[in-house]
Amino acid sequence: MPTVCRPDALSVLPLSRARGAIRRLLPTLLALLCTALLAGWSAARAQTAPSGAPVVAGAAVAGDHRIERGRYLARAANCIACHTARGGAPLAGGLVIDTPVGRVYSTNITPDRDTGIGAYSFDEFDRAVRRGVARHGKRLYPVMPYPSYARMDDRDVEALYLYLRAEVEPVRRTAPDADMRWPFGMRWLMRVWNWLFLDSEPVRPDPAQSAAWNRGAYLVQAVGHCGACHTPRGLLFAEKGLDERSRHFLSGARVAGWSATNLTGDTVTGLGAWSRADIAEYLRTGRNAHATSFGPMSEVISASTQYLHAEDLEAIATYLKSLPGARGETEAFRYDPGAAQRLREGRFDSSGARLYAQYCMPCHGADGKGFARVFPPLAGNATVVDPNPASLVNLLLDGAVTARVETAATDYHMPGYGWTLNDQELADILGFIRTSWGNGAEAVDPRMVARRRAETGRALVAPDQR
C-alpha cells in the first residue's frame, strides 16, 4: 500500500476506505483538494508507470502480430470516433467535445513527432492511456476514458502503441486548448481527482465464471469503456460504478444531450428481453427485432463493434446478460392493442395521436410494431420507455441514420421534424408514443424540447418559407 499524507482523522484507515470517506465529504471537497495538493498527495503515484508494464524493445517489424492486435484493439476501443474531427484526417484530433464544465478538443494520436505521439516512448504513451498524464506532465481530463483504459492488459496497451506508431499516417495538427469553466481549467486538480477515483487494478478473471464471461467483462469494462457513456456520474463527474459490483454500473446516463440506455437486466428499460444473440446482432449490424440504432450508437457500431470477432460479440453479450436489473423491473412488457384499434378506426382523440398518424404511422404502423430490422418497434422499445426521453427528443428534432455496416446493403434515414413542428407538437407526439401500446412511460414536457432546440440550433421554419 502506498504511503500518503492525509489528515489525522483518516490516518488509521486503509487507502480504499479513506477514498470512500473523502467522497462523502463533498461539502468540504475543494478545501481538501487544496490541502492535498500542498501535501503532495499522489505525486509519486502519478509519476510511476503501472507495475508490470512491458518494455518495448525497438520498433515493430512488418508482419508483427502485435500490430494486427493493436489494429483490432483500436477498433474495439473506437479510438477514431473521438480522435478524428469532422472532415479531418483520421486520428489527427481536433474533435470538439462539449462537457458540462467546458469544451475539450481531442488530441492528435498520429505518429507526428511534433504534434502527435511520434516522440512518445512506450512508457510515456502508457502513462497517458492508463494514468491520464500526457508527455511533459500535462494532465488529461477524463473525457478521455483513461479510467477505463487503466484496467487494460499491459500487452494490449503495447500492441496499441505499436499499431499507432507503425501503421497510422503521421499528420501535423495541434489541437486547440481546452476552454473550461473555473476552477476546472486548473489541470493540477486532476492529480487529486485521480487519487480519489482512478482504479488502476486490471480486470481480473473471475474463476467462478466462464471464459466468455471473463472476456466480455474485460471488453466492456476496459477496452470498450461502455461505462463511460452508460454509467451515471457523480458530483465530480466520476462514474458511480466500474463493474458489476455496483448497482449503478451501466444503469443508463445522460451524455452530451443524449440518453445512454440501461444495459442491465431490467425487463422493460434494459436488456432483460434481449437474448445473447439479440445483443450480438445489434452490435454487429445496428439492428435486431427489438431496436434499430441511431445517434451516437450508430457511430459506435459503424466504426467499432461491427468489426469485432464473433466470439468477442458473444462474450460481451454473455457478460451483459449476467447483470441484474438496476431498476428492479421483473415483469415483462405487455402489449395493449387499444391505441392501434383507435388509430385504425381514425379516432384521433389527442393532438399526439393525430400527429403520429400523419408523421410516424406510415413507417411504424398503427400497432407501433414497425418493421423489424428496418423501422424499429415503438411498443416496448427500451429507448421509448426510458425515464429520460432525451434521445427521443433529439430523434424527432434532427432525425437519424442507422449504422453503416458491411452486413447491410444500405442504411436507413429517419427524417427530423424540428423544422416543421413546434415544441408542443413534438412533445405531443412523444407523449402519445410513450403512453400507447402498453408503454406506460411519462409524457414529455415541451420545455425540454425547447431547451434542446436552443442547444442544437434547430430552427422552426415559418409556414410561408417552407
PDB file of C-alpha atoms in Angstrom, residues 56 66 200 215 224 250 324 331 433 446:
ATOM      1  CA  VAL A  56       9.095  -2.220 -25.990  1.00  0.00           C
ATOM      2  CA  ARG A  66       1.223  -7.239 -32.220  1.00  0.00           C
ATOM      3  CA  SER A 200      -5.596   1.053 -11.873  1.00  0.00           C
ATOM      4  CA  ARG A 215     -13.540 -11.923 -21.837  1.00  0.00           C
ATOM      5  CA  GLY A 224     -14.784  -0.877 -24.894  1.00  0.00           C
ATOM      6  CA  LEU A 250     -24.320   0.502 -16.917  1.00  0.00           C
ATOM      7  CA  PRO A 324     -29.074  -7.940 -12.665  1.00  0.00           C
ATOM      8  CA  GLU A 331     -42.476  -8.137 -15.207  1.00  0.00           C
ATOM      9  CA  ILE A 433     -45.713   7.165 -28.261  1.00  0.00           C
ATOM     10  CA  PRO A 446     -42.446  20.829 -24.209  1.00  0.00           C
TER      11      PRO A 446
END
